[in-house]
Short mmCIF file of C-alpha atoms in Angstrom, two decimals:
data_model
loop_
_atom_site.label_atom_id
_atom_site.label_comp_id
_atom_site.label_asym_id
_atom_site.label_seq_id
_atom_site.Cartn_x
_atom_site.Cartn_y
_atom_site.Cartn_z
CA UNK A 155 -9.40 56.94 -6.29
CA UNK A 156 -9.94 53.58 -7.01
CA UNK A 157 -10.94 50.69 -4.76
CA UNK A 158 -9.47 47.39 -5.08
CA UNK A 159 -11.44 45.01 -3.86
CA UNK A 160 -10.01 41.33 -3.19
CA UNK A 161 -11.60 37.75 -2.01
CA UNK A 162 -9.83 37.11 1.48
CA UNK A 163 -7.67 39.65 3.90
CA UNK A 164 -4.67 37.06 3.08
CA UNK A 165 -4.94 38.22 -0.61
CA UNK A 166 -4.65 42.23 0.09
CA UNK A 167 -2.04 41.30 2.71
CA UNK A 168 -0.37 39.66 -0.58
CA UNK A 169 -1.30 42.42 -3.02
CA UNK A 170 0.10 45.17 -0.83
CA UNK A 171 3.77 43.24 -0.46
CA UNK A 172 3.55 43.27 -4.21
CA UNK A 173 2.87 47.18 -4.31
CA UNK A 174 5.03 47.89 -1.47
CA UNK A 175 8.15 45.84 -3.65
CA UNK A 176 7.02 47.78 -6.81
CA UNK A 177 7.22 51.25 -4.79
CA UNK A 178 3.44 51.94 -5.90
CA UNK A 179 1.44 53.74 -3.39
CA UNK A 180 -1.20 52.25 -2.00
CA UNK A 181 -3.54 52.62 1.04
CA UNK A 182 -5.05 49.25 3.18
CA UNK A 183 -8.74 50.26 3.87
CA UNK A 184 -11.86 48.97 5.60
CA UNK A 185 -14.07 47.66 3.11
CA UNK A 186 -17.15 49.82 2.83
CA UNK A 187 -19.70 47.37 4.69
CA UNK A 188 -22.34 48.49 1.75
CA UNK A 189 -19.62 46.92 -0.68
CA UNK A 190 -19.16 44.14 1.26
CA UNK A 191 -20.27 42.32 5.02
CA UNK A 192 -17.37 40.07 5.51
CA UNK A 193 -15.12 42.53 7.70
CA UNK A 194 -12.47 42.43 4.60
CA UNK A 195 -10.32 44.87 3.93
CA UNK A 196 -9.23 47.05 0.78
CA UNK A 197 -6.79 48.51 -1.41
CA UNK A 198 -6.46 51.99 -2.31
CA UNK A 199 -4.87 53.60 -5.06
CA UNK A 200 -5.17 56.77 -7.39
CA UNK A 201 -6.63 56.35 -10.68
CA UNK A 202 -3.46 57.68 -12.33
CA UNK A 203 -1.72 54.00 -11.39
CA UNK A 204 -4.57 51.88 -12.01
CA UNK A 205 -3.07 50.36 -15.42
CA UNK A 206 -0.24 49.61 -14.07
CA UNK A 207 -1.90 48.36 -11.08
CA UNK A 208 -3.45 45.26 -12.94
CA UNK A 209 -0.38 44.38 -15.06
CA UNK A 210 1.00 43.64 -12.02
CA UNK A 211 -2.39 41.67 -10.12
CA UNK A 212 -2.47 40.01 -13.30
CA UNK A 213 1.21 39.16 -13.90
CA UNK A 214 0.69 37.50 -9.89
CA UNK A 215 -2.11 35.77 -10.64
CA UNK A 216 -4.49 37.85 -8.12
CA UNK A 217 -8.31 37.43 -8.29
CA UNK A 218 -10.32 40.37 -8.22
CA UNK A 219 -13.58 41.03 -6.49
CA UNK A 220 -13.73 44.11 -8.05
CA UNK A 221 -12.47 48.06 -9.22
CA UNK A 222 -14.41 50.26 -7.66
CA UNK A 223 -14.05 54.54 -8.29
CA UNK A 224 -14.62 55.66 -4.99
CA UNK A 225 -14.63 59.37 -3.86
CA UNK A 226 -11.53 61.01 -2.16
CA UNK B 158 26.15 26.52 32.31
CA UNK B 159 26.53 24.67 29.04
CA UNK B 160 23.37 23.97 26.75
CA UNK B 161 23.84 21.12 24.24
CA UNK B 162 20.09 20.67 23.81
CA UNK B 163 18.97 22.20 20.68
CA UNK B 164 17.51 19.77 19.41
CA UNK B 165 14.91 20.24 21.86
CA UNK B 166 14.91 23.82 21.85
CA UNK B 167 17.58 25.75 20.63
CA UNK B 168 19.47 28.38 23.37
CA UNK B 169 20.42 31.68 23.25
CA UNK B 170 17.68 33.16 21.07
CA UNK B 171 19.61 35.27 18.91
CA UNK B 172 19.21 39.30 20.47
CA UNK B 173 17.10 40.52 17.15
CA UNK B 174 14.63 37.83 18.20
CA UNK B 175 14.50 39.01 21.62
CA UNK B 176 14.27 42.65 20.15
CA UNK B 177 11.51 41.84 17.96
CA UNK B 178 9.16 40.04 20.39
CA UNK B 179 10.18 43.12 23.00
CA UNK B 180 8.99 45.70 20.39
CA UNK B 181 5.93 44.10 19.62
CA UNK B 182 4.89 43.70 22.78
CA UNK B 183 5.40 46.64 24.14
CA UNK B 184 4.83 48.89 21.24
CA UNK B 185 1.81 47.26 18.59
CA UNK B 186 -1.02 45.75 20.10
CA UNK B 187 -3.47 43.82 17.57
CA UNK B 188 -4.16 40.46 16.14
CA UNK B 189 -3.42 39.22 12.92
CA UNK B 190 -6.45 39.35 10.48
CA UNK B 191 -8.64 41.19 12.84
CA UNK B 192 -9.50 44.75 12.75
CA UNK B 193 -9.08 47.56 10.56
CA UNK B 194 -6.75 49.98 12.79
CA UNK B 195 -3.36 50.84 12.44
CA UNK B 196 -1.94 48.20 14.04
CA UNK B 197 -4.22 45.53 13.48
CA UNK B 198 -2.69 46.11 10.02
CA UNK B 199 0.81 46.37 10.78
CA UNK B 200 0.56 43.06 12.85
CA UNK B 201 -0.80 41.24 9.75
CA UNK B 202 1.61 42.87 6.96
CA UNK B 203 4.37 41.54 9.56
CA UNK B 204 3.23 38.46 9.83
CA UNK B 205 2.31 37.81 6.18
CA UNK B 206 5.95 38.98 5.82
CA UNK B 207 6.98 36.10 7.78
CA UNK B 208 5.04 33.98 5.57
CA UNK B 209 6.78 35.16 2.29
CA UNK B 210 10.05 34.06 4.18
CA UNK B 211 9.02 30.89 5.48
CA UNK B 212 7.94 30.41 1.74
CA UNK B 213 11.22 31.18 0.55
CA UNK B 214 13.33 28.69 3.03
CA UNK B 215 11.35 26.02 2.04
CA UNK B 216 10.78 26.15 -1.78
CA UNK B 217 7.17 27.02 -1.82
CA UNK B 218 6.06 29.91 -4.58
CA UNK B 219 3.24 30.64 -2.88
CA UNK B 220 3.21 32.37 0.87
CA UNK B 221 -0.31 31.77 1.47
CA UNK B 222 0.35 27.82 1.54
CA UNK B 223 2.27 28.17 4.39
CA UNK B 224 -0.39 27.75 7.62
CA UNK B 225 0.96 28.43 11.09
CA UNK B 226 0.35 26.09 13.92
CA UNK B 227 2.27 26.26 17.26
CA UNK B 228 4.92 23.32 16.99
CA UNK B 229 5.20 21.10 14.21
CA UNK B 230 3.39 18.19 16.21
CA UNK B 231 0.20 20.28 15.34
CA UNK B 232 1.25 20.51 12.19
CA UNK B 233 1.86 16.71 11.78
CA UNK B 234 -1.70 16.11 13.35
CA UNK B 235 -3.69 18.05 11.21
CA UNK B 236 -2.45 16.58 7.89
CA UNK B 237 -2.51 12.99 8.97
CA UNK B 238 -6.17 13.33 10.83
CA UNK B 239 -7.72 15.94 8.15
CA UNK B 240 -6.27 13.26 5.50
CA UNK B 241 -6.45 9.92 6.27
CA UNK B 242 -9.69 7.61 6.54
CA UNK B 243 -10.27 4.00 7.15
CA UNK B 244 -8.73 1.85 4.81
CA UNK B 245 -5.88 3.94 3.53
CA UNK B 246 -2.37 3.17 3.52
CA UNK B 247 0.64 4.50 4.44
CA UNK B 248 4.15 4.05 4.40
CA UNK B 249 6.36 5.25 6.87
CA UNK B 250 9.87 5.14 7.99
CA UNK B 251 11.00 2.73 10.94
CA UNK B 252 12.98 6.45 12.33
CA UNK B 253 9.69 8.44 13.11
CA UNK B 254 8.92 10.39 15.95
CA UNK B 255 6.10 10.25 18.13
CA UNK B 256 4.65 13.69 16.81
CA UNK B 257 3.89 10.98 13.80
CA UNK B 258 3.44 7.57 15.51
CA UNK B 259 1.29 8.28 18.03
CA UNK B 260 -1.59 10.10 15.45
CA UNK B 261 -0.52 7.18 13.60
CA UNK B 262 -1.11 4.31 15.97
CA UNK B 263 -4.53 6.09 16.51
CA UNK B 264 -5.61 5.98 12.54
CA UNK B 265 -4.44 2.81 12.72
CA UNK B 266 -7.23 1.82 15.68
CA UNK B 267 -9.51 2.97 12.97
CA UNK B 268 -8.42 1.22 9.63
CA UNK B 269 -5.92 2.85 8.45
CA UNK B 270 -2.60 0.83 7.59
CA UNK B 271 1.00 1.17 8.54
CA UNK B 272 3.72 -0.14 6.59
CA UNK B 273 6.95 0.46 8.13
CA UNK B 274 10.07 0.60 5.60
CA UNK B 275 13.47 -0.31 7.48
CA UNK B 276 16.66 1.48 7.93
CA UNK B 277 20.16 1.05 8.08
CA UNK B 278 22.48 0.73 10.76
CA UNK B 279 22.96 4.46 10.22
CA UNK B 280 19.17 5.27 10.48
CA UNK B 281 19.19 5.88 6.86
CA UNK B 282 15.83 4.55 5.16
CA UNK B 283 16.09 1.80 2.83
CA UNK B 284 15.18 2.96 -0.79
CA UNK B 285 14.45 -0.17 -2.53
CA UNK B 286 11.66 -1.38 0.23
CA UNK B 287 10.38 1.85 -0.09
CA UNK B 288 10.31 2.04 -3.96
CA UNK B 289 8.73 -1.64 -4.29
CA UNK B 290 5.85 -0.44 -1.21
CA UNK B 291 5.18 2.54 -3.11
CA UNK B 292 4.37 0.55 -6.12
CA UNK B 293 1.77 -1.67 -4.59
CA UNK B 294 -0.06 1.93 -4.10
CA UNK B 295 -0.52 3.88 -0.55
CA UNK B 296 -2.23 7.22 0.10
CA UNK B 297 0.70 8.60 1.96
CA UNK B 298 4.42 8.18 2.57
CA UNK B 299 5.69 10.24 5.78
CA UNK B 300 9.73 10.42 7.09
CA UNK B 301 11.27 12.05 9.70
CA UNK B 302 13.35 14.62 7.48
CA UNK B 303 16.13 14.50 9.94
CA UNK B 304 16.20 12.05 13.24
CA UNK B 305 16.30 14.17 16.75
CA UNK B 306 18.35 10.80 17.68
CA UNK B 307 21.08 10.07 15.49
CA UNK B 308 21.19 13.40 13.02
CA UNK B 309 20.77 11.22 9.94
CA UNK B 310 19.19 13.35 7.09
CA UNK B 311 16.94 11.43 4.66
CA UNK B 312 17.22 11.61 0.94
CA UNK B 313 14.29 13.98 0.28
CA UNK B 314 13.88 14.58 -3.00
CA UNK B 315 14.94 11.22 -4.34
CA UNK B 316 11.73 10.00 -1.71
CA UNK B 317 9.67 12.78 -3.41
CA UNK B 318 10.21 11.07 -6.66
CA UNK B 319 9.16 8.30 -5.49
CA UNK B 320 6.21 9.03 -4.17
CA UNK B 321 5.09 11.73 -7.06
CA UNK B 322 5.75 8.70 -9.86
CA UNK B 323 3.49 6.65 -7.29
CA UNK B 324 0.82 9.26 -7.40
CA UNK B 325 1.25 9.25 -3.75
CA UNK B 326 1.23 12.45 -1.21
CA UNK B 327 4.60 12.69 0.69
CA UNK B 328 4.91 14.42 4.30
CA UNK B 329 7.98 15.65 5.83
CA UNK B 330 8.07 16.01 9.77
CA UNK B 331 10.86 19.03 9.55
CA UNK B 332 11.20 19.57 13.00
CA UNK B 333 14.85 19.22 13.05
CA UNK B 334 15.84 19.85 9.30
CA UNK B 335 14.18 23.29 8.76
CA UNK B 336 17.36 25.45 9.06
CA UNK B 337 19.65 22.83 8.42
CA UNK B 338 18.83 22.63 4.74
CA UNK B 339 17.53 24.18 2.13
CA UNK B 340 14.33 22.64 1.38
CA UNK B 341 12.55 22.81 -2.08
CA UNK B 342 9.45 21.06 -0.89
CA UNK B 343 7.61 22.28 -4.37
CA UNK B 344 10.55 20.75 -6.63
CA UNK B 345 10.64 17.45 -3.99
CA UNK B 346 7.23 16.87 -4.46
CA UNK B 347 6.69 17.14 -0.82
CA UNK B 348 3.02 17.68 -0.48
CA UNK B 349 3.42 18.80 3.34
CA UNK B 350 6.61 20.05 5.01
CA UNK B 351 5.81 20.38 8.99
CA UNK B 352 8.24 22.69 10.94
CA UNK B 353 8.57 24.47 13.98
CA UNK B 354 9.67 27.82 15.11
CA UNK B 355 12.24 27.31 18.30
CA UNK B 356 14.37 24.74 16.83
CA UNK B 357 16.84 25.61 13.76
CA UNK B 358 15.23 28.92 12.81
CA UNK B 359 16.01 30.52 16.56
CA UNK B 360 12.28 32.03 17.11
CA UNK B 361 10.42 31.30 20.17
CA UNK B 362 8.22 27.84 21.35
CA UNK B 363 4.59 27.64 20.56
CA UNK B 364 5.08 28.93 16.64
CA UNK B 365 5.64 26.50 13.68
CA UNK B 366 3.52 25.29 10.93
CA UNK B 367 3.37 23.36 7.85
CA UNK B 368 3.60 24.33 4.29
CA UNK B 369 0.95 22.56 1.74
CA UNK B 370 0.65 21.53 -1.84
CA UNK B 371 -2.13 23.09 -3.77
CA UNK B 372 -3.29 19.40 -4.25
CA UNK B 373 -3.20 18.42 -0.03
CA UNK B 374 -3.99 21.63 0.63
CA UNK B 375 -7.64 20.94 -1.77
CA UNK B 376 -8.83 18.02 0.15
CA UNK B 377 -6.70 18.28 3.57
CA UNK B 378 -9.85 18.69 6.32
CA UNK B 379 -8.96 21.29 8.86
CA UNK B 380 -8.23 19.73 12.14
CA UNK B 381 -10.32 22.52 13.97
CA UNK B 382 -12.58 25.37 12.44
CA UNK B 383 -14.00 28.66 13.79
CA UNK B 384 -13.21 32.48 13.54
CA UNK B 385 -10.64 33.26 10.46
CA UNK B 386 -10.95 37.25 10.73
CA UNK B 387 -12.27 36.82 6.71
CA UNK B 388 -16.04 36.00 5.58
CA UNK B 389 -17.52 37.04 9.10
CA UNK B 390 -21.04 36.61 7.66
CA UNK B 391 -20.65 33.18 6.42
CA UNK B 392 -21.60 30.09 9.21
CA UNK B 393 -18.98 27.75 7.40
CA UNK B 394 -15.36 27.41 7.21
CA UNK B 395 -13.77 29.29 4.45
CA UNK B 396 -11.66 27.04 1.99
CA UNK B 397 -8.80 29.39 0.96
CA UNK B 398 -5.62 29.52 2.30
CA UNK B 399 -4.35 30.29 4.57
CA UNK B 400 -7.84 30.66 6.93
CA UNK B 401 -9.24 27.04 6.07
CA UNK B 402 -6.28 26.21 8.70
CA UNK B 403 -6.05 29.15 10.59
CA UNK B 404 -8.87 29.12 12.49
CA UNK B 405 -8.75 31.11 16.47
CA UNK B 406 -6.22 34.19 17.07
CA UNK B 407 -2.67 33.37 15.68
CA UNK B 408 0.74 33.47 17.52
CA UNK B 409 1.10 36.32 16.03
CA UNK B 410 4.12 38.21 18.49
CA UNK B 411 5.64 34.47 18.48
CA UNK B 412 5.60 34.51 14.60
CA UNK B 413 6.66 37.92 13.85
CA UNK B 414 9.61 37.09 16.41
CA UNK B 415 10.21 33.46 14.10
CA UNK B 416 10.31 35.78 11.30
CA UNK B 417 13.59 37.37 13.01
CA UNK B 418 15.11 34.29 13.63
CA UNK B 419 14.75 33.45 9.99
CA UNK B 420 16.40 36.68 9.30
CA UNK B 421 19.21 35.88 11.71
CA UNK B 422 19.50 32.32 9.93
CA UNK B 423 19.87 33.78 6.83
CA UNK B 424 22.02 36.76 7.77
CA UNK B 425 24.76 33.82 8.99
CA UNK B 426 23.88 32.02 6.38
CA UNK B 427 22.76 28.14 6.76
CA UNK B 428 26.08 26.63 4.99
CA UNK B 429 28.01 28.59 7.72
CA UNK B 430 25.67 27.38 10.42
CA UNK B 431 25.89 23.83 8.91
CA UNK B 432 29.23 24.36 9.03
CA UNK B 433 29.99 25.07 12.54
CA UNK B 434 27.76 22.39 13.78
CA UNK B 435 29.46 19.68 11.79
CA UNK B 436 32.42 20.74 12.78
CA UNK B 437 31.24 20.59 16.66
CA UNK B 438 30.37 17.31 15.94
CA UNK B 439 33.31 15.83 14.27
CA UNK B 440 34.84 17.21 17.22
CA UNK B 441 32.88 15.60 19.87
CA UNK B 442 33.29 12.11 17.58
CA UNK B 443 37.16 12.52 17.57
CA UNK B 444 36.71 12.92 21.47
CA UNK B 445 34.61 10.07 22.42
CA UNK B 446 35.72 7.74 19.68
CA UNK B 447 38.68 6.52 21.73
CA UNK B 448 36.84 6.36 24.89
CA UNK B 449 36.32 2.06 24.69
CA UNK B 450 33.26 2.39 27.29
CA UNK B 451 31.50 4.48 24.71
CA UNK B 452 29.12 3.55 21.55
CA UNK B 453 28.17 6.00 18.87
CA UNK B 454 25.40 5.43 17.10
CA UNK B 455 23.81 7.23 13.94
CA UNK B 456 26.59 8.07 10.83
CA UNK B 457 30.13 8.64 11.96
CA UNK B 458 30.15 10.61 8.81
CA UNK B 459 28.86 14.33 9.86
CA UNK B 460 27.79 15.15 6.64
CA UNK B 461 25.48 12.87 6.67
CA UNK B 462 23.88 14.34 9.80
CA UNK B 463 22.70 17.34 11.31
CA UNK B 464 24.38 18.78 14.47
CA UNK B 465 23.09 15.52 16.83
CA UNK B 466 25.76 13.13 18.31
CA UNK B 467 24.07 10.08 20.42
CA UNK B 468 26.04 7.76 22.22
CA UNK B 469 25.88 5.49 25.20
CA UNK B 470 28.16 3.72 28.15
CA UNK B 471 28.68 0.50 28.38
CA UNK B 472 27.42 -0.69 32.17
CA UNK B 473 26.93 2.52 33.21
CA UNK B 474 23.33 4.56 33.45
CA UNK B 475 22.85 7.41 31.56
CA UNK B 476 20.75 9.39 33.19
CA UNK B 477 22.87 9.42 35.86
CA UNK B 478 25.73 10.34 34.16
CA UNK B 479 23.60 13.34 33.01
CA UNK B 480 22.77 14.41 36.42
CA UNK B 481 26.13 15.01 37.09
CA UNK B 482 26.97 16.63 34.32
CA UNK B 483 24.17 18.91 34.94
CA UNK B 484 24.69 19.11 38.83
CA UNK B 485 28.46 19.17 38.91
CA UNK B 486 29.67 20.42 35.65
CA UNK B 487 26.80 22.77 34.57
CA UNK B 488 26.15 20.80 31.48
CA UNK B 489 22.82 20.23 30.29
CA UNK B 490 22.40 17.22 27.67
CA UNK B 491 19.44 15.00 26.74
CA UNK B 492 19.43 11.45 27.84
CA UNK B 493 16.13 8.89 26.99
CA UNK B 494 14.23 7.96 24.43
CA UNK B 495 13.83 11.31 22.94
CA UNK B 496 10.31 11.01 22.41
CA UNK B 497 10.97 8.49 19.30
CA UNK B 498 11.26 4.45 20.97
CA UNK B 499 10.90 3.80 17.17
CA UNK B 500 13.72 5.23 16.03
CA UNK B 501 15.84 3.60 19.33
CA UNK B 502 14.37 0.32 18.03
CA UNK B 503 16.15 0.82 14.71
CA UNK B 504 19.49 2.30 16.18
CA UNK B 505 19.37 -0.80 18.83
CA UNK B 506 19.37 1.80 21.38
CA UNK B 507 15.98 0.74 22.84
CA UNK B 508 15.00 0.67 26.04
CA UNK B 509 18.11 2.37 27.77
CA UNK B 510 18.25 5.08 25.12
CA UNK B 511 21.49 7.29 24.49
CA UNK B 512 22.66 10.14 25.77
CA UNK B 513 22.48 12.79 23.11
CA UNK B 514 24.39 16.24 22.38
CA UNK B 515 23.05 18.53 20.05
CA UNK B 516 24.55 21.99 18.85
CA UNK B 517 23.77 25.70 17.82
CA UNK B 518 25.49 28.41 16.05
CA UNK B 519 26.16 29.44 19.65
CA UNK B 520 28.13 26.31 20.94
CA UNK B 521 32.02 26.33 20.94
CA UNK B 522 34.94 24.16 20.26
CA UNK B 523 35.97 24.95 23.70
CA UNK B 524 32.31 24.14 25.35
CA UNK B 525 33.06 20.80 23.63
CA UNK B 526 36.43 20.44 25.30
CA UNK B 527 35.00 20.81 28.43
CA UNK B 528 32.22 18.21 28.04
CA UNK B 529 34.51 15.60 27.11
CA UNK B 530 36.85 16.32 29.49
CA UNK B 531 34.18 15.92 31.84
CA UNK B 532 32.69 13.05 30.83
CA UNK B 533 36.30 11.87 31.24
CA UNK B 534 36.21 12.14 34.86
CA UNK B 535 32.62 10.73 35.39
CA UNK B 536 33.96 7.65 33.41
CA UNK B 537 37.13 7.36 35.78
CA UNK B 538 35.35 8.06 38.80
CA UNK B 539 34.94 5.23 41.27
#
């Protein structure tokens, strides 16, 4: 799996109306605090979609904190 | 009981936005931004929903530049005292409401400087003045998108021109346009578009906001600061939208219930809606207009106008001709100042005011009948 991790809870909120439009399946998760203290949230997807994934963050102009493989 | 106050509020709320608020809060608790549960997150994928549709009605490409306040009066307050220091200058139309003068009149205590462009008889700002005060330079020109007096619409985007080729930022108070029109505040150049919730988009009081440039939105101060649900470890305000101005638990039931009044607006469609209250209007006009007691003020021409109609009586007093209407006849209309002594200054309706009507999608021809037909015998009584 791979953790998407994004600046503010306003920007997954965005990303995941992007993924949800596109049909891609996705998960909204906690941050890990070790990844992260600010009480943000996540977005999870399987590794299988991840190319596709960034075409479309990149095609919306998302920033990215960061792609993180995480276990199951 | 007849309601032709909807300017002030509008009434019925349309069922879905009675269904929505019901749902929410009876079934998902949660706030908006905070918390990592289920419905934590389904409260802020439903509002963020909201914002992509807010975004959409007003011509912004960007849903996390629209910030939600609770009434556009916040909305109006926060750009104008997060903007504006001693010294600056801005242009304003002589048809504003209090939600802008009074801020206004406060800057102004402190330096900053008014200049007041004139209107018409119709309320209808006067480009010229406007284009030649532009030019002399100004940090801000603000108009009343629509007057809660006489209905007169302003000419947006040709302002937004002239303000953009003036390098100048341009705010809208949308209070009573947003729903009435389709606004493109990004292709107007409208730097800040303030609306609220209860009026034309049929969702409940206390929700409304503003949507912002990228440019406003960079220097605009936040008018108060504190917990965002984002960046809990930092001790300062975060500057990314939408938190820098979102600071303090949202409305968030109030906003996902907006969002169903949107989605009622746009399910009758706002031509349609436009449509009907024109129509109401021209009615009312063809009514009154042979009444000789009676002066209407604003454009005679309704589409010109949103769905207000103003109008006083010669040597008689209005709010007492209200009263009765509401006490005898069960009809409830709006007679004053309307919070805007400005814009009566203008119309030459200040200090008696007028007594004004204002429709819905819900108001009938036959509602109208009944008014005038009232009004008819409160004229001829002795």
């Amino acid at each position: 799996m791979i953790l998407i991790q994004l600046p503010t809870t306003n920007l997954v909120l965005k990303v995941n109306h992007i993924l949800e439009k596109e049909k891609i399946p996705h998960q909204i998760i906690p941050t890990p605090r070790e990844l992260d203290p600010s009480c943000n949230l996540s977005i999870l997807i399987a590794e299988t979609i991840l190319e596709k994934t960034v075409k479309l963050l990149e095609t919306n102009e998302i920033p990215v904190d960061s792609l993180q493989k995480v276990s199951d | 009981m007849i309601y032709l106050d909807n300017a002030a509020t509008t009434y019925p709320k349309p069922e879905k936005v009675i269904e929505t608020i019901d749902y929410h809060l009876k079934s998902i608790g949660g706030s908006t931004g905070r918390g990592h549960y289920q419905w934590a997150i389904e409260t802020s994928k439903k509002v963020y929903g909201v914002r992509c549709k807010v975004a959409q009605l007003f011509g912004v490409n960007d849903p996390l530049r629209v910030i939600f306040t609770y009434n556009s009066t916040y909305a109006i307050n926060m750009v104008l005292k997060g903007l504006l220091k001693p010294g600056d200058r801005v242009i304003l139309s002589s048809m504003e409401h209090n939600a802008v003068i009074r801020p206004l009149r406060n800057l102004e205590r402190k330096g900053v400087k008014l200049v007041f462009i004139p209107s018409n008889s119709e309320g209808l700002i006067d480009l010229e003045t406007l284009k030649n005060q532009a030019q002399m330079g100004a940090k801000l020109i603000t108009v009343l998108g629509a007057s809660n007096v006489s209905g007169t619409i302003q000419p947006l985007a040709k302002i937004g021109k002239i303000a953009h080729s003036n390098d100048i930022l341009f705010l809208v108070d949308g209070a009573q346009l947003a729903g009435f029109e389709t606004i493109e505040a990004d292709n107007w150049h409208i730097d800040a578009f303030a609306f609220t919730g209860h009026k034309g988009l049929y969702g409940p009081q206390g929700t409304g906001g503003v949507v912002l440039s990228p440019r406003l939105a960079g220097i605009l101060e936040p008018l108060i600061e504190g917990g965002t649900g984002s960046q809990s470890e930092e001790e300062y305000q975060p500057d990314f939208l939408p938190d820098k101005f979102e600071s303090g638990t949202l409305n968030s039931v109030g906003i996902i219930g907006l969002g169903a009044g949107v989605d009622f607006l746009l399910e009758m469609g706002i031509s349609s809606v436009v449509l009907h209250e024109r129509k109401l209007r021209d009615f009312l006009i063809e009514k009154l207009v042979s009444e000789k007691s009676i002066n209407l003020f604003g454009p005679l021409d309704s589409k010109k106008t949103t769905g207000i109609l103003s109008f006083n009586i010669k040597n008689k007093d209005i709010s007492t001709i209200t009263n009765i209407l509401d006490r005898d006849y069960g009809i409830m209309v709006r007679a004053g100042l309307h919070c805007s002594p400005l814009a009566h200054k203008s119309l030459g309706t200040f200090p008696i005011g007028t007594i004004r009507c204002s429709f819905s999608i819900f108001n009938t021809h036959d509602e109208i009948q009944y008014f005038s037909k009232s009004l008819n015998e409160i004229l001829r009584r002795d």
